[in-house]
XYZ file of C-alpha atoms in Angstrom:
548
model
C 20.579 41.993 24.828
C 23.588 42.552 22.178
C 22.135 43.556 18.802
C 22.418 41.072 16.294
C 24.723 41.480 13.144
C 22.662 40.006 10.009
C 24.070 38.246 7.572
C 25.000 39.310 3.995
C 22.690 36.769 2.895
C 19.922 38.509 5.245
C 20.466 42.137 4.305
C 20.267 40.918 0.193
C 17.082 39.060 1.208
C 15.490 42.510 2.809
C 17.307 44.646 -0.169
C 14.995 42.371 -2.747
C 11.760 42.167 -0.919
C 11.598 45.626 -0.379
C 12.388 46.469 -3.813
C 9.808 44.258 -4.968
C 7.149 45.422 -2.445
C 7.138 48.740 -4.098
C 5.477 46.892 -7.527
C 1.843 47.908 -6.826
C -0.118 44.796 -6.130
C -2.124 45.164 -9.262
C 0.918 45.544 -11.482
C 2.580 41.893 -9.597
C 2.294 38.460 -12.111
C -0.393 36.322 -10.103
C 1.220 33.111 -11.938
C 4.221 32.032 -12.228
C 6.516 33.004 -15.935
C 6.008 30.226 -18.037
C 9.589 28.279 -17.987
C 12.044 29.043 -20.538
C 11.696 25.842 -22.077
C 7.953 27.261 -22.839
C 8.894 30.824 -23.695
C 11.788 31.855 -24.251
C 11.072 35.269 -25.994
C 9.361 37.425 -23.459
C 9.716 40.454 -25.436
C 6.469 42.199 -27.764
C 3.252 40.471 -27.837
C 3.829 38.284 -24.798
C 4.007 41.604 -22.017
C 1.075 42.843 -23.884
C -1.066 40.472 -22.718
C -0.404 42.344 -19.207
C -1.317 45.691 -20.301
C -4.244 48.119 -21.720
C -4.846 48.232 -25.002
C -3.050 52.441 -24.333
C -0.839 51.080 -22.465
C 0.387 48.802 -25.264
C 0.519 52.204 -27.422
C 1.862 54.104 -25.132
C 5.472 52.126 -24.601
C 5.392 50.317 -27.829
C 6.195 53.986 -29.118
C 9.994 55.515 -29.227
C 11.220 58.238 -27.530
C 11.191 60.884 -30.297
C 7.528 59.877 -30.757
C 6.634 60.375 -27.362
C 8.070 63.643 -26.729
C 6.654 64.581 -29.622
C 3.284 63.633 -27.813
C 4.132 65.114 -24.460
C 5.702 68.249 -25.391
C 2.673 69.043 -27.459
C 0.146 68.391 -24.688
C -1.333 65.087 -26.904
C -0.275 62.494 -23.742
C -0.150 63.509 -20.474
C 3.048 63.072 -18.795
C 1.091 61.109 -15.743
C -0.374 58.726 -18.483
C 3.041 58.027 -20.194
C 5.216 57.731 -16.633
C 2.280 55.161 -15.573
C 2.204 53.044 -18.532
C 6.045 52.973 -18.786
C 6.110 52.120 -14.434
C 3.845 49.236 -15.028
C 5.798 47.504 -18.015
C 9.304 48.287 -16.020
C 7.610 46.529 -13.203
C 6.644 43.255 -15.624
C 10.119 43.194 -17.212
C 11.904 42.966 -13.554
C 9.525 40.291 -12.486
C 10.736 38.287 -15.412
C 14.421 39.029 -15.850
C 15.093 40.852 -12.978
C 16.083 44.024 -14.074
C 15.684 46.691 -11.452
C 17.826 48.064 -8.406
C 15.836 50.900 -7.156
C 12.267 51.844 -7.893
C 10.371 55.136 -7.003
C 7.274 55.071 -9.221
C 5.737 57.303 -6.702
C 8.229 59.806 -6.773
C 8.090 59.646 -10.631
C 4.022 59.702 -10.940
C 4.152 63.284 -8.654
C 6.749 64.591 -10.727
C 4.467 64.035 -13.992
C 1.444 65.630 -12.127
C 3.943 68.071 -12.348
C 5.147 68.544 -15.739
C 1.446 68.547 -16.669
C 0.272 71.031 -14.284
C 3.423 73.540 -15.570
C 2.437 72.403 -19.361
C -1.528 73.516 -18.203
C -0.078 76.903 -17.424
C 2.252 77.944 -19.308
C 1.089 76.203 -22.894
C 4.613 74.673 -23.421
C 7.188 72.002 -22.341
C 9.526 72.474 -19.678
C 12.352 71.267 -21.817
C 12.794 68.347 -24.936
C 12.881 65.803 -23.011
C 9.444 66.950 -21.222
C 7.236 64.056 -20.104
C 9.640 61.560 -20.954
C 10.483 58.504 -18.781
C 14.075 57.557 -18.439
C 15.915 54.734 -16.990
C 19.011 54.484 -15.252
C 21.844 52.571 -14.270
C 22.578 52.361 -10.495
C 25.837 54.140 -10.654
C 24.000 57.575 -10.945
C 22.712 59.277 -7.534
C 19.226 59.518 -7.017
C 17.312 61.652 -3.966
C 15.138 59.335 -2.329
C 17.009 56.088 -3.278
C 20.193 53.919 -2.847
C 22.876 53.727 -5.222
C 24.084 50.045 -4.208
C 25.591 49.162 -7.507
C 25.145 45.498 -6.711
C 27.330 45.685 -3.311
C 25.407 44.612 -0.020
C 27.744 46.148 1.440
C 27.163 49.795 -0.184
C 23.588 49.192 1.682
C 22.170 52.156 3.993
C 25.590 54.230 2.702
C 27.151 56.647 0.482
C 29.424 54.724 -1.653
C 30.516 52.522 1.016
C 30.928 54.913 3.895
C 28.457 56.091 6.373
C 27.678 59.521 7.956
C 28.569 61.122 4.690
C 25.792 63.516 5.022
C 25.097 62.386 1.133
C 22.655 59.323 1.490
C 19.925 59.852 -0.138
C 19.896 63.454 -0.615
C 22.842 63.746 -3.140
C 22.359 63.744 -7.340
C 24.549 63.477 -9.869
C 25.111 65.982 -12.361
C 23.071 64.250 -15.075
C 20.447 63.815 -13.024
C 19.519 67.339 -12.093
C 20.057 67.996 -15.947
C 17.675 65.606 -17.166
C 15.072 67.155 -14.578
C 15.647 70.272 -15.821
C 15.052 69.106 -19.384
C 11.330 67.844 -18.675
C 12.598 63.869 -18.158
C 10.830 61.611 -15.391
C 13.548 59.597 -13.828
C 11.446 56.101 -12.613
C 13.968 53.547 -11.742
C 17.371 52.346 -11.501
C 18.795 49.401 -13.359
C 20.974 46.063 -12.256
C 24.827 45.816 -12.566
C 26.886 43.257 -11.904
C 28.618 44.250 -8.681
C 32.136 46.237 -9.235
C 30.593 46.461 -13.006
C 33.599 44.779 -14.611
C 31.685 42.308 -15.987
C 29.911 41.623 -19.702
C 27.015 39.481 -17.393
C 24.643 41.376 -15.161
C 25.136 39.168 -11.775
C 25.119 40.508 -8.316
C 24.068 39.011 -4.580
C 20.959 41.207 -4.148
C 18.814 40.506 -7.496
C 20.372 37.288 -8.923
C 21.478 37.246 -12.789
C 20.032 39.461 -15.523
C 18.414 37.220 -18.230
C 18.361 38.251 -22.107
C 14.531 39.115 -22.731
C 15.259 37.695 -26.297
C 16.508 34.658 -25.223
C 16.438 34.005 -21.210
C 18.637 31.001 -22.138
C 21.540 33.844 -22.451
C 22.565 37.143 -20.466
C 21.602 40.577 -21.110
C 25.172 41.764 -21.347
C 26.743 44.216 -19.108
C 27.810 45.771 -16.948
C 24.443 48.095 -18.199
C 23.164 44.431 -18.326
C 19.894 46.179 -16.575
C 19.311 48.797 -19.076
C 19.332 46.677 -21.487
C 17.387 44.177 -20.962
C 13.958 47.265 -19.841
C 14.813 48.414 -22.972
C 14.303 45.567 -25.076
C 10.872 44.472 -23.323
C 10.226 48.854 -23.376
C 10.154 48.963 -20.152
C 11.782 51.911 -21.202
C 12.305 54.320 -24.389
C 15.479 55.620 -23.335
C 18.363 54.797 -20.694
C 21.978 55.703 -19.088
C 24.740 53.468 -18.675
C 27.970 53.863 -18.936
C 31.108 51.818 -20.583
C 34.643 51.380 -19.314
C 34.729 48.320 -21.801
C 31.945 48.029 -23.599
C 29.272 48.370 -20.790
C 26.913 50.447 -23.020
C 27.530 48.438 -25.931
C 27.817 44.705 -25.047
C 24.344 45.024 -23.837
C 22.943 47.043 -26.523
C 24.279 44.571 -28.954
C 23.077 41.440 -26.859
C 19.519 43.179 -26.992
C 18.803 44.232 -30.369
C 19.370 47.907 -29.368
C 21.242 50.839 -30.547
C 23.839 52.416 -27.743
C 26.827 55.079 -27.878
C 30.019 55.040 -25.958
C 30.936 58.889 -26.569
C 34.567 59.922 -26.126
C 35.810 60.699 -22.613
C 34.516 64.744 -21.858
C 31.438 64.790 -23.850
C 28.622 63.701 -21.413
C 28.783 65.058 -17.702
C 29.914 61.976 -15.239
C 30.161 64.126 -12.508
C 28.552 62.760 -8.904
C 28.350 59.006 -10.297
C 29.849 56.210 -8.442
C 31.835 53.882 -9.660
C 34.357 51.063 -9.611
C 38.613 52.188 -9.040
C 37.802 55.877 -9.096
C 40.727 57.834 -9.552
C 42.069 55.780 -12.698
C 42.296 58.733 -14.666
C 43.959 56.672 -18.169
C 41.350 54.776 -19.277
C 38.074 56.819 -18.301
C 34.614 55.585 -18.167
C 32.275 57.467 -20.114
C 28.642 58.166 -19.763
C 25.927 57.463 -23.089
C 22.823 56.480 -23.866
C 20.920 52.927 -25.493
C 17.635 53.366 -26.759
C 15.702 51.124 -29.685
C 16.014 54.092 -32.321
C 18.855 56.149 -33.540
C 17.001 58.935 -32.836
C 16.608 58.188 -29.294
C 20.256 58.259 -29.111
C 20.380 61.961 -30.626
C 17.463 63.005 -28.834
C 19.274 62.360 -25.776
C 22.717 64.022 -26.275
C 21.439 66.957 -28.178
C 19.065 67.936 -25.412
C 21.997 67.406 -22.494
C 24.558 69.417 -24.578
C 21.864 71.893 -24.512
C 22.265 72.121 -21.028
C 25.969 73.110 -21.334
C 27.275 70.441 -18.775
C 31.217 71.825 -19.394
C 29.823 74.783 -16.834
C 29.513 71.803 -14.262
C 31.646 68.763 -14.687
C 35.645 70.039 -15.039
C 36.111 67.091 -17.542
C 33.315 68.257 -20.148
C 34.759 69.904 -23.289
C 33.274 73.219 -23.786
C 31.768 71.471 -27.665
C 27.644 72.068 -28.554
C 25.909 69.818 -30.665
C 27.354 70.639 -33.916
C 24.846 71.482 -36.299
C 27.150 72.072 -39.125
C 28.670 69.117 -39.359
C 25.494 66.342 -38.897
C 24.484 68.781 -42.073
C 27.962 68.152 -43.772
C 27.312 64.681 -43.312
C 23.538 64.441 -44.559
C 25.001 66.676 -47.613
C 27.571 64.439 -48.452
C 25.335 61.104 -48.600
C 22.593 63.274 -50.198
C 24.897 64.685 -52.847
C 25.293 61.368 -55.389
C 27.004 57.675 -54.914
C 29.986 58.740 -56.830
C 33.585 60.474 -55.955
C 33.123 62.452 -52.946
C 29.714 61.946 -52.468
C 30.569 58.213 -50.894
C 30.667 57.659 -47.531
C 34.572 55.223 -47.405
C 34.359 52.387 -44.556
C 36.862 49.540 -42.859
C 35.534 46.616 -42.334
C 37.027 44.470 -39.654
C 35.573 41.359 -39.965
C 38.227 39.959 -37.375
C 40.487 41.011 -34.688
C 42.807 37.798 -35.575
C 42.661 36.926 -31.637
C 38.832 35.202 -32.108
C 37.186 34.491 -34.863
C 33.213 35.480 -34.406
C 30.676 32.821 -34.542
C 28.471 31.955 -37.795
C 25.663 34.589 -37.287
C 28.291 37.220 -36.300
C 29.758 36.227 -39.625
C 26.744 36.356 -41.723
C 25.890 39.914 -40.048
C 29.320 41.763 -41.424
C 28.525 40.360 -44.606
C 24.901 41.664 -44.531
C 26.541 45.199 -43.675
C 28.887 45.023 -46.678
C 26.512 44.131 -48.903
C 24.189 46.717 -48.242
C 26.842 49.564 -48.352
C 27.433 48.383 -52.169
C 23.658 48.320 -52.685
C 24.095 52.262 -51.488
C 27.105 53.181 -53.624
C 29.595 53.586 -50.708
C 33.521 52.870 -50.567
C 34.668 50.043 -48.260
C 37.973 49.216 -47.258
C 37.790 44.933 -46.802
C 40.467 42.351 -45.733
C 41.415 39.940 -48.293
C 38.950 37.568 -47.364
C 36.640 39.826 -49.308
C 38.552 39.585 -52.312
C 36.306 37.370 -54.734
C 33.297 38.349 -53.353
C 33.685 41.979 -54.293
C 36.270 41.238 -57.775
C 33.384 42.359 -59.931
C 31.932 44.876 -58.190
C 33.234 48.519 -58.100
C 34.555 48.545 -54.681
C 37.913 48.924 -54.178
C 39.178 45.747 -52.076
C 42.101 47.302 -49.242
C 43.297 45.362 -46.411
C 42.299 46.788 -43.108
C 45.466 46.137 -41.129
C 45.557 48.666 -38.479
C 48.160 48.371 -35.388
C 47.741 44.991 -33.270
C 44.757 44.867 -30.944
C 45.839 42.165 -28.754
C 48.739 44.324 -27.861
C 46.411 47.416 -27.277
C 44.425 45.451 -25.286
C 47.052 44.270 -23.174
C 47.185 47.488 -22.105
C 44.064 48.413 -21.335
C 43.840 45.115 -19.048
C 47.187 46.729 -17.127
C 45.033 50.241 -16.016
C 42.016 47.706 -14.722
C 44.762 46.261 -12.351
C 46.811 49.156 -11.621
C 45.561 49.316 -7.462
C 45.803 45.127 -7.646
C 42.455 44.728 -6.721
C 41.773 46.558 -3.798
C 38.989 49.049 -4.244
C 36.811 45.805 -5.876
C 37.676 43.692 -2.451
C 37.128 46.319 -0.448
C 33.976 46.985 -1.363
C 32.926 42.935 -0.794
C 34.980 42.580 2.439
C 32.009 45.451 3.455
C 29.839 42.759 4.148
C 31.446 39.426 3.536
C 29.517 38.739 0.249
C 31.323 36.329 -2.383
C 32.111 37.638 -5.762
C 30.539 36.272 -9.078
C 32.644 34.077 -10.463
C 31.872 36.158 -13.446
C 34.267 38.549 -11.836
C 36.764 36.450 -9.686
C 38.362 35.731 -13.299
C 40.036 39.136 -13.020
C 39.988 39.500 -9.617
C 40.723 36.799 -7.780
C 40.625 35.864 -3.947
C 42.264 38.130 -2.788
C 43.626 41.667 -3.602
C 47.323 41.550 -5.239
C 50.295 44.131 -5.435
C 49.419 47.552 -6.666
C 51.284 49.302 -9.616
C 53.864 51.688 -8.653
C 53.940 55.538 -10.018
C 56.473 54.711 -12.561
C 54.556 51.529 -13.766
C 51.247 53.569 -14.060
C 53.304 56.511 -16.324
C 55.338 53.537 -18.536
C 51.701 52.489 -19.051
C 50.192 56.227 -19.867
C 53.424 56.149 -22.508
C 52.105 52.973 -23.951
C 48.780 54.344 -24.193
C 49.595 57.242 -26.266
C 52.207 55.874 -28.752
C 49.527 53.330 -29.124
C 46.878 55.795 -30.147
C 49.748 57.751 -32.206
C 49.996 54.455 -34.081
C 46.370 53.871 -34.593
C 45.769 57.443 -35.234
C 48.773 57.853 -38.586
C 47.057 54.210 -39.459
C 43.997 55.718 -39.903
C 45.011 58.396 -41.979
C 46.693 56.728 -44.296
C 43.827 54.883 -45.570
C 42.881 58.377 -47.749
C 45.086 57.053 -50.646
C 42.523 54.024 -50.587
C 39.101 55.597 -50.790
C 39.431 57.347 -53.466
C 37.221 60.161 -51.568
C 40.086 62.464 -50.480
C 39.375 61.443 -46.659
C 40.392 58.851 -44.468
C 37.823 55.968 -44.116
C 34.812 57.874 -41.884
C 34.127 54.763 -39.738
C 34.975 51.617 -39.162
C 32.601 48.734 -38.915
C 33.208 45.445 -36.809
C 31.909 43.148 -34.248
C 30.719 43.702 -30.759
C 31.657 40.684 -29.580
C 32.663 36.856 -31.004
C 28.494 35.855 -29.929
C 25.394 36.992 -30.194
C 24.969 37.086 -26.394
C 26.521 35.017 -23.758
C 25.601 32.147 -21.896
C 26.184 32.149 -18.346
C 29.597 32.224 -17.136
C 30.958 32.490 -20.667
C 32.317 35.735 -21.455
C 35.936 35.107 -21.825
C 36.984 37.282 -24.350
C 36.050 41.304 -24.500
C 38.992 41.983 -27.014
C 35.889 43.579 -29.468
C 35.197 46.305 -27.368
C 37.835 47.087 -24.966
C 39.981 48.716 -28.059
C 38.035 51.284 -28.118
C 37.705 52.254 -25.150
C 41.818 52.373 -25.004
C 41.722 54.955 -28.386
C 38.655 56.409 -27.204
C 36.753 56.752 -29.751
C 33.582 57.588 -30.200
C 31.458 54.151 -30.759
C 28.203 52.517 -31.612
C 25.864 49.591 -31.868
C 23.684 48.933 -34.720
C 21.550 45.954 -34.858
C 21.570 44.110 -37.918
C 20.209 40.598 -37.792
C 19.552 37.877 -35.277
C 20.997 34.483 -34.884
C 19.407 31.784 -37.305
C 20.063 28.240 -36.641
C 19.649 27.018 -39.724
C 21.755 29.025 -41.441
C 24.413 29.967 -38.959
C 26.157 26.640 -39.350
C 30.298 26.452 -38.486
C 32.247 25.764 -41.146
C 33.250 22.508 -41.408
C 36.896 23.500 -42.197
C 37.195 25.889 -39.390
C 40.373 26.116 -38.171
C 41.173 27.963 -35.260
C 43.819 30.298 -34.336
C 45.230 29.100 -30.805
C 43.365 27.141 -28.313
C 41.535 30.150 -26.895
C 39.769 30.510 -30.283
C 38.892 27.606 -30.328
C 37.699 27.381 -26.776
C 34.927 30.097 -27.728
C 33.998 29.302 -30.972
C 33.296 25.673 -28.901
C 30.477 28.024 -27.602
C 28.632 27.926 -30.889
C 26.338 25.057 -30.508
């Protein structure tokens, strides 16, 4: 009898169930989630009613707080990787978060780090005894890395008999084991992870814990969303247009998109590999800042440059976080200000209400602290009495650099993305057949690709000389040290409503070094649309029709 083919629909069916069978039985909900209607906010107090009173101590702390637990032989590392397996396991019953789970694997790898702790009186490394969650583009022994393709099922990437399934790691991976972290799961993407919604075939969508009326963000959509119920004190994802950030923001998290070459990417699948002028780049979200430095500190440590080609050869820089902390300790006058742009709009979209009222709670508090800001005009009366200096931010058109980041997402017309679904004859999101389309297109030629490199640089040139001209404005003798702006136009997203990523994607096109701050949350009340709002072009309009 001929063996029968299943159907995509069958093999995402199996994918789910079998991730879900590996939630031990005590750990799985016995009723249903109350509807959202009911309760919305499934973040804090509501998971604790699933967990031990230690439990609830355990994950409720950060990750500096645990290490400083674990490496001091306070927690075990068995009793931290359980606690932080059983709320991961809660949060993907709820929002379904996870791609890959090997609790098991994770629990005998504490046993581990406690037996080596029990002998030789110290840590194996920083991060020593510390769970951390991943996005399912890195390789993991043991596990798939489907990154939301059925298709990418039972293979390496796509392709079969590679030798690599299953066995392989990325280069992050084995330096995270050597730094003392427990690796416990892997987190949902949307499938080819061009997407600001986490949305694939094999778990569903990814729903906001804050809010499960609204998504998590993406394309770390995943890692987001364990983070914010602490599922986990630390993650991975990685951002090609705002994938770290988009869901950090969307979650109430902090998250860094480093500059290409500073965290080792080496080993990690991905989406049109090979597109070498806009790079992804590899960072961390966590809910402290000091998660975030905890996390690249201790991998710099490990000198990744001696393993992934595109590392620079650049340590954590001691000298100049102290610069920094000197400078802001040193007075709130002259040189001892920190000098900031504000870019309260893009002039593409304007950002909803509470986006609004979030920029303006950021300005304020930098006068409160004595620091220089560089404002557009709209500022102007608010600030006329004050002693900041009111400049207008007017650097170099986004919605032309954008335009050409957009051109290096399409530069093979598709193909790599449809390949991957014609694998198994899934459908794509529509979330992603708004770039993509039906069917794969025409690819870029060589010269095309190098017109658009050219673009790219005198772009960056322009940016860069914009920059440094703002020095005759802050009075400090530099160029403004940061600039401060919106994520995105929202909040977070409804479903199927992420039209515009012009926030983030400029970034990634000047690579710069970026992150997200939480400030506030959205207050109906008080977030109320001006009643003389008036739009820029019908696509501003369009998404500020979001804001109801």
């Amino acid at each position: 009898m001929a063996a029968t083919t299943k159907s995509w629909q069958e093999k995402a069916t199996a994918k789910r169930d079998s991730v879900n069978a590996l939630i031990p039985e005590p750990w799985r909900l016995e009723a249903p989630v109350p509807s959202t209607d009911k309760q919305r906010d499934v973040t804090g107090k509501f998971l604790w009613q699933y967990l031990s009173d230690r439990e609830v101590q355990i994950t409720e702390s950060n990750a500096v707080e645990i290490v400083n637990h674990t490496t001091t032989g306070d927690w075990t590392a068995e009793e931290v990787t359980k606690a932080f397996c059983h709320r991961a396991s809660l949060a993907h019953q709820i929002v379904n978060c996870l791609h890959e789970i090997f609790f098991d694997a994770a629990i005998e790898n504490a046993k581990e780090l406690d037996a080596y702790y029990a002998e030789h009186k110290a840590p194996k490394g920083p991060l020593h005894g510390l769970p951390i969650s991943l996005k399912d583009q890195f390789h993991v022994k043991g596990v798939e890395t489907t990154m939301g393709y059925v298709g990418w099922m039972g293979t390496f990437q796509g392709k079969t008999g590679t030798g690599r399934e299953k066995v392989f790691e990325s280069e992050m991976v084995r330096e995270l084991r050597a730094l003392g972290a427990i690796l416990y799961c892997k987190t949902s993407v949307p499938h080819t992870l061009m997407s600001g919604e986490t949305v694939n075939n094999i778990i569903g969508y990814t729903w906001n814990p804050k809010n499960r009326n609204l998504s998590a963000g993406g394309s770390s959509g995943g890692e987001g969303a364990l983070i914010s119920m602490k599922g986990s004190p630390l993650g991975f994802g990685t951002d090609i247009g705002g994938s770290i950030r988009i869901p950090a923001a969307f979650c109430g998290l902090y998250g860094i998109r480093p500059s290409s070459g500073r965290m080792p990417y080496e080993g990690m699948a991905n989406s049109m590999d090979g597109q070498n002028t806009v790079l992804s780049v590899v960072g961390p979200l966590s809910s402290t800042v000091g998660g975030l430095r905890l996390a690249v500190k201790s991998l710099l440590s490990q000198q990744p440059w001696l393993h992934d080609p595109l590392v620079h050869e650049i340590p954590w820089r001691d000298e100049q976080e102290k610069e920094i902390f000197d400078l802001v300790s040193s007075g709130t006058s002259g040189k001892g200000r920190l000098a900031f742009g504000i870019m309260e709009s893009d002039g593409v979209i304007t950002p909803h209400p509470p986006v609004q009222r979030a920029m303006k709670m950021v300005v304020k508090t930098l006068e409160k602290l004595g620091h220089k800001v560089n404002l557009p005009m709209i500022y102007l009366d608010q600030c006329a009495d004050s002693f900041i200096k009111v400049v207008k931010w007017s650097p170099p058109s986004h919605k032309r650099g954008n335009a050409i980041l957009l051109t290096t997402w399409g530069y093979d017309g598709g193909h790599d993305v449809h390949g991957a679904f014609d694998l198994s004859g899934e459908p794509m999101a529509d979330q992603v057949k708004q770039a993509y389309g039906d069917a794969a297109g025409d690819q870029m030629n060589a010269s095309q690709i190098a017109a658009t490199n050219v673009s790219k640089r005198e772009f960056q040139k322009e940016y860069m000389e914009y920059w440094n001209s703002t020095t005759e404005h802050t009075g400090t003798g530099r160029p403004v040290d940061a600039v401060l702006a919106p994520l995105a136009p929202f909040t977070a997203a409804r479903p199927k409503s992420y039209k515009y990523y012009g926030y983030s994607t400029f970034v990634n096109l000047l690579d710069y070094t970026s992150c997200v701050i939480p400030v506030t949350t959205a207050d109906q009340s008080t977030d109320v649309l001006d009643k003389d709002f008036k739009p820029l072009s019908d696509e501003d309009r369009s998404v500020m029709d979001l804001c109801t």
